[in-house]
Short mmCIF file of C-alpha atoms in Angstrom, two decimals:
data_model
loop_
_atom_site.label_atom_id
_atom_site.label_comp_id
_atom_site.label_asym_id
_atom_site.label_seq_id
_atom_site.Cartn_x
_atom_site.Cartn_y
_atom_site.Cartn_z
CA MET A 1302 -28.14 25.25 -6.91
CA ALA A 1303 -27.68 22.72 -9.70
CA GLN A 1304 -27.38 22.75 -13.46
CA PRO A 1305 -26.22 20.42 -16.25
CA ILE A 1306 -22.53 20.54 -17.11
CA SER A 1307 -21.21 21.91 -20.41
CA LYS A 1308 -18.63 20.27 -22.67
CA ASN A 1309 -16.34 23.21 -22.03
CA THR A 1310 -16.44 22.70 -18.29
CA ILE A 1311 -15.71 18.98 -18.76
CA SER A 1312 -12.70 19.84 -20.94
CA SER A 1313 -11.31 22.22 -18.38
CA LEU A 1314 -11.75 19.61 -15.62
CA LEU A 1315 -9.63 17.17 -17.61
CA LYS A 1316 -6.72 19.55 -17.02
CA LEU A 1317 -6.85 18.60 -13.34
CA HIS A 1318 -5.60 15.13 -14.28
CA GLN A 1319 -2.13 16.61 -14.72
CA ALA A 1320 0.06 17.82 -11.87
CA LYS A 1321 1.39 20.86 -13.71
CA GLN A 1322 -2.00 22.22 -14.70
CA ARG A 1323 -3.46 21.31 -11.31
CA ASN A 1324 -0.84 23.41 -9.58
CA GLU A 1325 -1.41 26.34 -11.93
CA ILE A 1326 -5.18 26.30 -11.51
CA ARG A 1327 -4.85 25.49 -7.76
CA LEU A 1328 -7.74 23.01 -7.83
CA PHE A 1329 -7.87 19.24 -7.32
CA ILE A 1330 -10.42 16.41 -7.51
CA ALA A 1331 -11.72 14.25 -4.65
CA GLU A 1332 -14.09 11.39 -5.48
CA GLY A 1333 -16.81 9.37 -3.82
CA GLU A 1334 -19.65 9.96 -1.41
CA LYS A 1335 -17.60 9.42 1.75
CA MET A 1336 -14.77 11.71 0.66
CA VAL A 1337 -17.14 14.48 -0.43
CA LYS A 1338 -19.02 14.35 2.87
CA GLU A 1339 -15.78 14.53 4.87
CA LEU A 1340 -14.73 17.41 2.64
CA LEU A 1341 -17.91 19.38 3.31
CA ASN A 1342 -17.15 19.03 7.04
CA SER A 1343 -13.55 20.21 6.64
CA SER A 1344 -11.89 23.58 6.30
CA PHE A 1345 -11.26 22.98 2.58
CA LYS A 1346 -13.22 25.08 0.08
CA VAL A 1347 -15.28 23.09 -2.40
CA LYS A 1348 -15.51 24.93 -5.73
CA PHE A 1349 -18.35 22.69 -6.94
CA VAL A 1350 -19.42 19.06 -7.08
CA CYS A 1351 -20.36 16.92 -10.11
CA CYS A 1352 -22.95 14.26 -9.32
CA LEU A 1353 -25.58 12.01 -10.85
CA SER A 1354 -29.13 13.38 -10.61
CA ASN A 1355 -30.20 10.54 -8.29
CA PHE A 1356 -27.38 11.39 -5.92
CA TYR A 1357 -28.32 15.06 -5.97
CA ASP A 1358 -31.95 14.30 -5.12
CA GLU A 1359 -30.97 12.03 -2.22
CA ASN A 1360 -28.42 14.47 -0.78
CA SER A 1361 -29.94 17.86 -1.49
CA THR A 1362 -29.55 18.98 2.15
CA ALA A 1363 -25.86 18.09 2.35
CA LEU A 1364 -25.29 19.74 -1.04
CA SER A 1365 -27.36 22.87 -0.34
CA GLU A 1366 -24.32 25.05 0.30
CA VAL A 1367 -22.26 24.10 -2.74
CA PHE A 1368 -22.82 24.51 -6.44
CA SER A 1369 -23.64 21.20 -8.14
CA TYR A 1370 -23.31 20.14 -11.74
CA ILE A 1371 -25.66 17.29 -12.62
CA VAL A 1372 -23.78 14.85 -14.83
CA THR A 1373 -24.61 11.63 -16.68
CA GLU A 1374 -22.69 8.42 -15.93
CA GLN A 1375 -20.80 8.90 -19.21
CA GLU A 1376 -19.79 12.46 -18.27
CA LEU A 1377 -18.76 11.38 -14.78
CA SER A 1378 -16.56 8.58 -16.06
CA LYS A 1379 -14.86 11.08 -18.37
CA ILE A 1380 -13.99 13.43 -15.50
CA SER A 1381 -13.26 10.68 -12.98
CA LEU A 1382 -9.92 8.98 -12.57
CA LEU A 1383 -11.37 5.91 -10.89
CA GLN A 1384 -11.85 2.71 -12.87
CA THR A 1385 -15.35 2.46 -11.40
CA PRO A 1386 -16.52 6.03 -10.83
CA ASN A 1387 -18.66 6.70 -7.78
CA GLN A 1388 -21.77 8.90 -7.99
CA VAL A 1389 -20.10 12.15 -7.05
CA LEU A 1390 -16.82 14.02 -7.18
CA ALA A 1391 -15.78 17.40 -5.85
CA VAL A 1392 -13.49 20.04 -7.30
CA VAL A 1393 -11.62 21.54 -4.39
CA GLU A 1394 -9.41 24.59 -3.85
CA MET A 1395 -5.85 23.76 -2.82
CA PRO A 1396 -5.18 25.35 0.54
CA ASN A 1397 -2.44 27.93 0.81
CA ALA A 1398 0.69 26.47 2.32
CA PRO A 1399 0.25 26.80 6.08
CA ASP A 1400 2.76 28.73 8.13
CA GLU A 1401 5.80 26.78 9.16
CA LYS A 1402 4.76 26.05 12.71
CA LEU A 1403 7.72 23.89 13.62
CA ASP A 1404 7.65 25.34 17.12
CA GLU A 1405 4.72 23.31 18.39
CA LYS A 1406 5.51 20.13 20.24
CA GLY A 1407 4.58 16.84 18.62
CA ILE A 1408 5.67 14.36 15.98
CA TYR A 1409 6.87 15.66 12.61
CA LEU A 1410 7.08 13.28 9.65
CA LEU A 1411 9.59 14.23 6.94
CA LEU A 1412 9.28 12.45 3.57
CA ASP A 1413 12.37 12.47 1.35
CA GLY A 1414 11.30 11.67 -2.20
CA ILE A 1415 8.28 9.38 -1.75
CA ARG A 1416 7.22 8.78 -5.37
CA ASP A 1417 4.42 6.23 -5.33
CA PRO A 1418 0.95 7.83 -5.01
CA GLY A 1419 -0.45 4.78 -3.22
CA ASN A 1420 2.33 4.92 -0.62
CA MET A 1421 1.89 8.67 -0.16
CA GLY A 1422 -1.86 8.32 0.40
CA THR A 1423 -1.38 5.51 2.91
CA ILE A 1424 1.36 7.43 4.72
CA ILE A 1425 -0.89 10.51 5.13
CA ARG A 1426 -3.69 8.29 6.48
CA THR A 1427 -1.26 6.56 8.88
CA ALA A 1428 0.18 9.89 10.05
CA GLU A 1429 -3.28 11.10 11.03
CA TRP A 1430 -3.90 7.89 12.99
CA PHE A 1431 -0.78 8.49 15.09
CA GLY A 1432 -1.48 12.19 15.64
CA VAL A 1433 1.43 13.51 13.57
CA ARG A 1434 1.61 17.32 13.94
CA ALA A 1435 2.69 18.00 10.33
CA ILE A 1436 4.06 16.15 7.30
CA ILE A 1437 6.90 17.89 5.49
CA CYS A 1438 7.53 16.65 1.94
CA SER A 1439 10.71 17.25 -0.03
CA PRO A 1440 9.97 18.99 -3.35
CA ASP A 1441 10.65 15.74 -5.29
CA CYS A 1442 7.84 13.83 -3.56
CA VAL A 1443 4.76 12.93 -5.62
CA ASP A 1444 2.19 15.77 -5.68
CA VAL A 1445 -0.12 15.25 -2.69
CA TYR A 1446 -3.07 16.45 -4.79
CA ASN A 1447 -2.50 13.65 -7.30
CA PRO A 1448 -5.94 11.94 -7.46
CA LYS A 1449 -4.50 8.57 -6.39
CA VAL A 1450 -2.94 10.20 -3.33
CA VAL A 1451 -6.15 12.04 -2.44
CA GLN A 1452 -8.25 8.84 -2.67
CA GLY A 1453 -5.65 6.78 -0.80
CA THR A 1454 -5.75 9.09 2.22
CA MET A 1455 -9.39 8.10 2.85
CA GLY A 1456 -10.10 11.70 3.85
CA SER A 1457 -7.03 12.30 6.02
CA ILE A 1458 -5.70 14.82 3.49
CA PHE A 1459 -8.47 17.21 4.58
CA ARG A 1460 -7.31 17.04 8.20
CA MET A 1461 -3.50 16.80 8.04
CA GLU A 1462 -1.09 19.71 7.81
CA ILE A 1463 1.16 19.02 4.82
CA LEU A 1464 4.04 21.26 3.80
CA SER A 1465 6.55 21.12 0.95
CA MET A 1466 9.99 22.28 2.10
CA ASP A 1467 13.69 21.70 1.63
CA LEU A 1468 14.46 18.97 4.18
CA VAL A 1469 18.09 19.96 4.80
CA LYS A 1470 16.87 23.39 5.91
CA THR A 1471 14.04 21.82 7.92
CA ILE A 1472 16.42 19.54 9.84
CA SER A 1473 18.77 22.46 10.49
CA ALA A 1474 15.85 24.50 11.83
CA PHE A 1475 14.87 21.72 14.23
CA LYS A 1476 18.46 21.38 15.42
CA GLU A 1477 18.81 25.14 15.98
CA LYS A 1478 15.81 24.91 18.31
CA GLY A 1479 17.62 22.23 20.29
CA THR A 1480 15.65 19.23 19.01
CA ASP A 1481 17.93 16.20 18.98
CA THR A 1482 15.19 13.56 18.79
CA ILE A 1483 15.46 13.24 15.01
CA TYR A 1484 15.30 9.69 13.61
CA GLY A 1485 16.13 8.56 10.10
CA ALA A 1486 14.75 5.20 8.93
CA VAL A 1487 17.56 3.15 7.38
CA LEU A 1488 18.33 -0.54 6.79
CA ASN A 1489 21.30 -0.78 9.16
CA GLY A 1490 20.43 1.45 12.11
CA GLU A 1491 19.58 0.70 15.71
CA ALA A 1492 16.35 -1.00 16.73
CA MET A 1493 13.75 1.53 17.79
CA SER A 1494 12.01 0.71 21.04
CA ALA A 1495 8.79 2.30 22.18
CA MET A 1496 9.32 5.81 23.50
CA LYS A 1497 6.99 7.27 26.07
CA PHE A 1498 8.01 10.95 26.06
CA VAL A 1499 4.79 12.06 24.42
CA ASN A 1500 5.29 15.74 25.12
CA GLU A 1501 8.59 16.01 23.33
CA THR A 1502 9.07 17.03 19.73
CA LYS A 1503 10.15 14.05 17.65
CA VAL A 1504 11.09 14.03 13.98
CA LEU A 1505 10.93 10.90 11.79
CA VAL A 1506 12.56 10.93 8.35
CA ILE A 1507 11.45 8.36 5.74
CA GLY A 1508 13.38 8.02 2.49
CA SER A 1509 12.25 7.21 -1.03
CA GLU A 1510 11.10 3.72 -2.03
CA ALA A 1511 14.08 3.01 -4.27
CA LEU A 1512 16.93 5.01 -2.75
CA GLY A 1513 16.13 5.64 0.91
CA ILE A 1514 17.21 8.91 2.55
CA SER A 1515 19.50 11.06 0.38
CA ALA A 1516 23.18 11.13 1.41
CA GLU A 1517 23.14 14.88 2.02
CA LEU A 1518 20.27 14.60 4.48
CA LEU A 1519 21.49 11.38 6.10
CA LYS A 1520 24.66 12.92 7.47
CA LEU A 1521 22.60 15.54 9.35
CA LEU A 1522 20.53 13.00 11.28
CA PRO A 1523 21.56 12.30 14.91
CA HIS A 1524 19.82 8.90 15.15
CA LEU A 1525 19.47 6.15 12.54
CA VAL A 1526 16.86 3.49 13.27
CA SER A 1527 15.74 0.22 11.69
CA ILE A 1528 12.99 -2.34 12.00
CA PRO A 1529 14.56 -5.69 12.88
CA ARG A 1530 14.22 -8.35 10.18
CA SER A 1531 13.85 -12.08 10.71
CA LEU A 1532 17.10 -13.98 10.17
CA GLN A 1533 15.45 -16.20 7.54
CA ALA A 1534 14.04 -13.35 5.47
CA GLU A 1535 15.62 -12.56 2.11
CA THR A 1536 13.42 -9.58 1.27
CA GLU A 1537 15.52 -6.42 1.09
CA SER A 1538 13.16 -3.90 2.58
CA LEU A 1539 9.68 -3.17 3.83
CA ASN A 1540 7.15 -1.11 1.89
CA ALA A 1541 7.63 2.59 2.75
CA ALA A 1542 4.12 3.01 4.19
CA VAL A 1543 4.40 -0.14 6.32
CA ALA A 1544 7.78 1.00 7.66
CA THR A 1545 6.34 4.44 8.44
CA GLY A 1546 3.47 2.85 10.36
CA ILE A 1547 5.75 0.63 12.45
CA LEU A 1548 8.10 3.51 13.31
CA LEU A 1549 5.27 5.97 14.06
CA ASN A 1550 3.74 3.36 16.36
CA ALA A 1551 7.06 3.12 18.24
CA ILE A 1552 7.76 6.85 18.26
CA SER A 1553 4.26 7.81 19.40
CA GLY A 1554 4.78 5.50 22.38
CA GLN A 1555 1.08 4.83 22.80
CA MET B 1294 17.32 -22.26 -26.10
CA ALA B 1295 15.45 -19.37 -27.66
CA GLN B 1296 13.02 -18.78 -30.49
CA PRO B 1297 10.55 -16.12 -31.63
CA ILE B 1298 7.05 -16.27 -30.17
CA SER B 1299 3.97 -17.17 -32.23
CA LYS B 1300 0.65 -15.32 -32.25
CA ASN B 1301 -1.00 -18.44 -30.87
CA THR B 1302 1.30 -18.51 -27.87
CA ILE B 1303 0.65 -14.81 -27.23
CA SER B 1304 -3.11 -15.46 -27.34
CA SER B 1305 -2.86 -18.29 -24.86
CA LEU B 1306 -0.75 -16.14 -22.53
CA LEU B 1307 -3.49 -13.51 -22.46
CA LYS B 1308 -5.62 -16.09 -20.66
CA LEU B 1309 -3.31 -15.74 -17.68
CA HIS B 1310 -4.67 -12.22 -17.13
CA GLN B 1311 -7.83 -13.79 -15.68
CA ALA B 1312 -7.97 -15.55 -12.32
CA LYS B 1313 -10.31 -18.32 -13.49
CA GLN B 1314 -8.23 -19.32 -16.49
CA ARG B 1315 -4.99 -18.90 -14.51
CA ASN B 1316 -6.22 -21.38 -11.95
CA GLU B 1317 -7.29 -23.87 -14.62
CA ILE B 1318 -4.00 -23.71 -16.51
CA ARG B 1319 -2.03 -23.53 -13.20
CA LEU B 1320 0.41 -20.93 -14.56
CA PHE B 1321 1.02 -17.30 -13.61
CA ILE B 1322 3.13 -14.34 -14.80
CA ALA B 1323 5.98 -12.63 -12.95
CA GLU B 1324 7.56 -9.56 -14.53
CA GLY B 1325 10.85 -7.71 -14.48
CA GLU B 1326 14.53 -8.53 -14.31
CA LYS B 1327 14.74 -8.61 -10.51
CA MET B 1328 11.67 -10.83 -10.10
CA VAL B 1329 12.82 -13.26 -12.81
CA LYS B 1330 16.27 -13.57 -11.25
CA GLU B 1331 14.80 -14.24 -7.80
CA LEU B 1332 12.49 -16.78 -9.42
CA LEU B 1333 15.36 -18.65 -11.07
CA ASN B 1334 16.93 -18.96 -7.61
CA SER B 1335 13.72 -20.23 -6.01
CA SER B 1336 11.99 -23.60 -5.85
CA PHE B 1337 9.33 -22.42 -8.34
CA LYS B 1338 9.37 -23.99 -11.82
CA VAL B 1339 9.69 -21.52 -14.68
CA LYS B 1340 7.81 -22.79 -17.74
CA PHE B 1341 9.52 -20.24 -20.01
CA VAL B 1342 10.52 -16.58 -20.15
CA CYS B 1343 9.63 -13.95 -22.77
CA CYS B 1344 12.33 -11.33 -23.24
CA LEU B 1345 13.69 -8.73 -25.63
CA SER B 1346 16.60 -9.95 -27.74
CA ASN B 1347 19.00 -7.48 -26.07
CA PHE B 1348 18.06 -8.83 -22.66
CA TYR B 1349 18.60 -12.39 -23.86
CA ASP B 1350 22.06 -11.60 -25.18
CA GLU B 1351 23.09 -9.88 -21.95
CA ASN B 1352 21.73 -12.63 -19.69
CA SER B 1353 22.37 -15.79 -21.67
CA THR B 1354 24.13 -17.51 -18.74
CA ALA B 1355 21.32 -16.85 -16.28
CA LEU B 1356 18.78 -17.95 -18.90
CA SER B 1357 20.68 -21.06 -20.06
CA GLU B 1358 18.47 -23.44 -18.11
CA VAL B 1359 15.09 -22.11 -19.18
CA PHE B 1360 13.35 -21.90 -22.52
CA SER B 1361 13.19 -18.31 -23.83
CA TYR B 1362 10.87 -16.70 -26.31
CA ILE B 1363 12.41 -13.66 -27.94
CA VAL B 1364 9.73 -10.97 -28.20
CA THR B 1365 9.49 -7.46 -29.63
CA GLU B 1366 8.56 -4.52 -27.39
CA GLN B 1367 5.07 -4.56 -28.94
CA GLU B 1368 4.62 -8.26 -28.19
CA LEU B 1369 5.89 -7.81 -24.64
CA SER B 1370 3.52 -4.95 -23.92
CA LYS B 1371 0.65 -7.12 -25.16
CA ILE B 1372 1.48 -9.95 -22.75
CA SER B 1373 2.54 -7.67 -19.87
CA LEU B 1374 0.17 -6.23 -17.34
CA LEU B 1375 2.50 -3.42 -16.35
CA GLN B 1376 1.91 0.07 -17.69
CA THR B 1377 5.61 0.26 -18.54
CA PRO B 1378 6.69 -3.30 -19.35
CA ASN B 1379 10.16 -4.32 -18.30
CA GLN B 1380 12.45 -6.31 -20.63
CA VAL B 1381 11.46 -9.75 -19.42
CA LEU B 1382 8.63 -11.74 -17.91
CA ALA B 1383 8.39 -15.34 -16.79
CA VAL B 1384 5.54 -17.82 -17.03
CA VAL B 1385 5.64 -19.86 -13.86
CA GLU B 1386 4.00 -23.05 -12.63
CA MET B 1387 1.77 -22.58 -9.60
CA PRO B 1388 3.12 -24.74 -6.80
CA ASN B 1389 0.91 -27.47 -5.42
CA ALA B 1390 -0.67 -26.44 -2.16
CA PRO B 1391 1.88 -27.39 0.50
CA ASP B 1392 0.93 -29.79 3.26
CA GLU B 1393 -0.81 -28.18 6.17
CA LYS B 1394 2.15 -27.99 8.50
CA LEU B 1395 0.41 -26.17 11.30
CA ASP B 1396 2.46 -28.18 13.81
CA GLU B 1397 5.66 -26.24 13.42
CA LYS B 1398 6.28 -23.45 15.89
CA GLY B 1399 6.26 -19.92 14.59
CA ILE B 1400 3.99 -17.08 13.57
CA TYR B 1401 0.98 -17.85 11.37
CA LEU B 1402 -0.80 -15.03 9.55
CA LEU B 1403 -4.47 -15.64 8.71
CA LEU B 1404 -6.08 -13.32 6.15
CA ASP B 1405 -9.88 -13.13 6.19
CA GLY B 1406 -11.06 -11.69 2.88
CA ILE B 1407 -8.22 -9.35 1.86
CA ARG B 1408 -9.46 -8.08 -1.53
CA ASP B 1409 -7.02 -5.44 -2.70
CA PRO B 1410 -4.12 -6.87 -4.75
CA GLY B 1411 -1.77 -4.09 -3.63
CA ASN B 1412 -2.50 -4.82 0.03
CA MET B 1413 -2.08 -8.57 -0.48
CA GLY B 1414 1.30 -8.11 -2.18
CA THR B 1415 2.53 -5.79 0.56
CA ILE B 1416 1.27 -8.14 3.29
CA ILE B 1417 3.15 -11.11 1.78
CA ARG B 1418 6.35 -9.00 1.58
CA THR B 1419 5.88 -7.82 5.19
CA ALA B 1420 5.22 -11.38 6.41
CA GLU B 1421 8.51 -12.55 4.96
CA TRP B 1422 10.35 -9.68 6.69
CA PHE B 1423 9.03 -10.79 10.08
CA GLY B 1424 9.70 -14.50 9.49
CA VAL B 1425 6.06 -15.61 9.32
CA ARG B 1426 5.92 -19.44 9.08
CA ALA B 1427 2.90 -19.54 6.74
CA ILE B 1428 0.12 -17.28 5.44
CA ILE B 1429 -3.33 -18.86 5.36
CA CYS B 1430 -5.86 -17.07 3.13
CA SER B 1431 -9.62 -17.52 3.32
CA PRO B 1432 -11.07 -18.62 -0.05
CA ASP B 1433 -12.57 -15.15 -0.65
CA CYS B 1434 -9.17 -13.40 -0.58
CA VAL B 1435 -7.83 -12.01 -3.86
CA ASP B 1436 -5.94 -14.65 -5.87
CA VAL B 1437 -2.29 -14.51 -4.77
CA TYR B 1438 -1.20 -15.18 -8.37
CA ASN B 1439 -2.99 -12.05 -9.56
CA PRO B 1440 -0.22 -10.16 -11.42
CA LYS B 1441 -0.57 -7.09 -9.17
CA VAL B 1442 -0.13 -9.28 -6.09
CA VAL B 1443 2.89 -11.08 -7.58
CA GLN B 1444 4.62 -7.78 -8.47
CA GLY B 1445 3.73 -6.20 -5.11
CA THR B 1446 5.46 -8.96 -3.15
CA MET B 1447 8.82 -7.89 -4.60
CA GLY B 1448 9.78 -11.57 -4.83
CA SER B 1449 8.55 -12.69 -1.40
CA ILE B 1450 5.86 -14.82 -3.06
CA PHE B 1451 8.60 -17.21 -4.20
CA ARG B 1452 9.79 -17.71 -0.62
CA MET B 1453 6.62 -17.64 1.50
CA GLU B 1454 4.38 -20.59 2.24
CA ILE B 1455 0.85 -19.54 1.29
CA LEU B 1456 -2.20 -21.73 1.79
CA SER B 1457 -5.90 -21.26 1.01
CA MET B 1458 -8.07 -22.77 3.74
CA ASP B 1459 -11.31 -22.33 5.63
CA LEU B 1460 -10.29 -20.12 8.56
CA VAL B 1461 -12.92 -21.40 11.01
CA LYS B 1462 -11.47 -24.90 10.59
CA THR B 1463 -7.92 -23.54 10.81
CA ILE B 1464 -8.60 -21.75 14.11
CA SER B 1465 -10.28 -24.86 15.49
CA ALA B 1466 -7.24 -26.94 14.50
CA PHE B 1467 -4.88 -24.54 16.31
CA LYS B 1468 -7.08 -24.60 19.42
CA GLU B 1469 -7.23 -28.41 19.42
CA LYS B 1470 -3.44 -28.42 19.56
CA GLY B 1471 -3.59 -26.22 22.63
CA THR B 1472 -2.58 -22.94 20.98
CA ASP B 1473 -4.28 -20.07 22.80
CA THR B 1474 -2.02 -17.28 21.49
CA ILE B 1475 -4.45 -16.35 18.72
CA TYR B 1476 -4.93 -12.61 18.11
CA GLY B 1477 -7.62 -10.96 16.01
CA ALA B 1478 -6.99 -7.38 14.84
CA VAL B 1479 -10.04 -5.25 15.59
CA LEU B 1480 -10.81 -1.57 16.20
CA ASN B 1481 -11.83 -1.89 19.85
CA GLY B 1482 -9.50 -4.54 21.30
CA GLU B 1483 -6.67 -4.35 23.80
CA ALA B 1484 -3.37 -2.67 23.00
CA MET B 1485 -0.78 -5.20 21.91
CA SER B 1486 2.55 -4.84 23.59
CA ALA B 1487 5.74 -6.43 22.33
CA MET B 1488 5.87 -10.13 23.11
CA LYS B 1489 9.17 -11.86 23.51
CA PHE B 1490 8.14 -15.55 23.49
CA VAL B 1491 9.73 -16.18 20.14
CA ASN B 1492 9.56 -19.95 20.38
CA GLU B 1493 5.82 -20.11 20.84
CA THR B 1494 3.26 -20.52 18.09
CA LYS B 1495 1.36 -17.29 17.58
CA VAL B 1496 -1.55 -16.71 15.21
CA LEU B 1497 -2.53 -13.26 13.92
CA VAL B 1498 -5.86 -12.80 12.11
CA ILE B 1499 -6.35 -9.77 9.84
CA GLY B 1500 -9.80 -9.00 8.44
CA SER B 1501 -10.89 -7.54 5.13
CA GLU B 1502 -10.35 -3.88 4.26
CA ALA B 1503 -14.04 -2.96 4.35
CA LEU B 1504 -15.57 -5.36 6.87
CA GLY B 1505 -12.83 -6.55 9.21
CA ILE B 1506 -12.91 -10.09 10.58
CA SER B 1507 -16.16 -11.97 9.84
CA ALA B 1508 -18.52 -12.42 12.79
CA GLU B 1509 -18.34 -16.21 12.62
CA LEU B 1510 -14.55 -16.18 12.93
CA LEU B 1511 -14.43 -13.36 15.47
CA LYS B 1512 -16.27 -15.28 18.18
CA LEU B 1513 -13.65 -18.06 18.01
CA LEU B 1514 -10.71 -15.77 18.76
CA PRO B 1515 -9.38 -15.75 22.35
CA HIS B 1516 -7.63 -12.34 22.10
CA LEU B 1517 -8.74 -9.18 20.29
CA VAL B 1518 -6.05 -6.54 19.79
CA SER B 1519 -5.88 -2.99 18.45
CA ILE B 1520 -3.34 -0.37 17.50
CA PRO B 1521 -3.91 2.70 19.71
CA ARG B 1522 -5.05 5.78 17.81
CA SER B 1523 -4.26 9.40 18.64
CA LEU B 1524 -7.09 11.18 20.42
CA GLN B 1525 -7.18 13.89 17.75
CA ALA B 1526 -7.41 11.50 14.80
CA GLU B 1527 -10.69 11.19 12.92
CA THR B 1528 -9.56 8.52 10.47
CA GLU B 1529 -11.54 5.32 11.03
CA SER B 1530 -8.90 2.73 10.40
CA LEU B 1531 -5.39 2.00 9.23
CA ASN B 1532 -4.60 0.44 5.87
CA ALA B 1533 -4.69 -3.38 6.20
CA ALA B 1534 -1.02 -3.85 5.22
CA VAL B 1535 0.17 -1.11 7.60
CA ALA B 1536 -1.85 -2.65 10.47
CA THR B 1537 -0.42 -6.09 9.65
CA GLY B 1538 3.13 -4.69 9.76
CA ILE B 1539 2.63 -2.98 13.13
CA LEU B 1540 1.06 -6.08 14.70
CA LEU B 1541 3.65 -8.47 13.25
CA ASN B 1542 6.40 -6.20 14.60
CA ALA B 1543 4.82 -6.46 18.07
CA ILE B 1544 4.05 -10.17 17.88
CA SER B 1545 7.50 -11.12 16.58
CA GLY B 1546 8.92 -9.38 19.65
CA GLN B 1547 12.18 -8.56 17.93
#
């Protein structure tokens, strides 16, 4: 089913550009042909799509089970947050927060105040690559349904379990269950070598871009690890997503 | 020495927003207090800085050896490419391309068509961390003096040797010198394990975000390596900067 879009609907979609309104309405935007197709194959519920009439004609089978608004290029660029809008975007229901299944074995990635949407998107994509069981974000992380985060995940956001929780409580819960393989990424920790215990639960904590892991959380972590730096290098740190990738590669022991 | 800026000077600085004009004038912009201070400690030549009068008064010692234009916030935001301009930016001379010192031992990073400025900036920063000897960019890479690249390097651009060269010729030159430790990052290569031969020359080739390593270059590479992916993961690839970090961590063998 398809129909033209009204000005009123466009206005209400503009609300989704802001985190506060997005979280009230419980909807977010995902853009581009590839993202929308991955979305239609995921467990996420698509409220409707907005697409150019050409795109609708060429993809009528794929779009047969969702409601489509046919939009002009001008209308699409108004709704879109991309500099060069694609031909289609979807308005998607935010999933309910999944149950806190911290009991299952696997790798858990805890993010303490990641603020940059580009970093967050790349981290979610990287976590999927390494088979991370769940990502747990502190409440001061950037909203994972921020459009730049959604696009940066390249679709991984539709397949990863992502929770927002107090990290001090989360770490305590892991410790109560006897998990001691909890690693905080810092600048002056021990070098992390590849670990082959793939069946164990392992927890990796990554701090914010500017401040690292908060002091309160840091003192709860049994192991502090670092990525060795060349002696000649003067750069102070690695990008948060790059550091996450290097440490997940080591911790996944593949 | 300091004086107010003229409208003419502002207009000519706007030319530096475009790659073509930037490369003709051989000047580029670096923004922010931290970047400008790293710059003043580097071998790069600062043509002049543009700063708010408060900033000039507080940093007159550091700025004593460069010419300063005092600008208003409005003027600064016109010249700046940041959404939230800092208090200072520098106009810097592009260095002459360094000699092709491919003879020195170390790690060489070859970039084949990296297009995204954010990725390029992060890759340069990561390369410095791991002590890469030189980065060699194919001519179709994004301009490394693009303002988003410069800012993304967090200062590493002032300390890294970066060349622009034909990569087919570069690989041939390495092979003629007897270097066989040349690794291309691909999706279906062998797993790369940590290598401890720190005194050897090693060459890592990273392909473009969308297309990977070009076919012409690929057939010249003696070793093709990959980062193992979790069996459950459906994501097609890692971000180019994350992949570069993981492979440099392995290749540097630290």
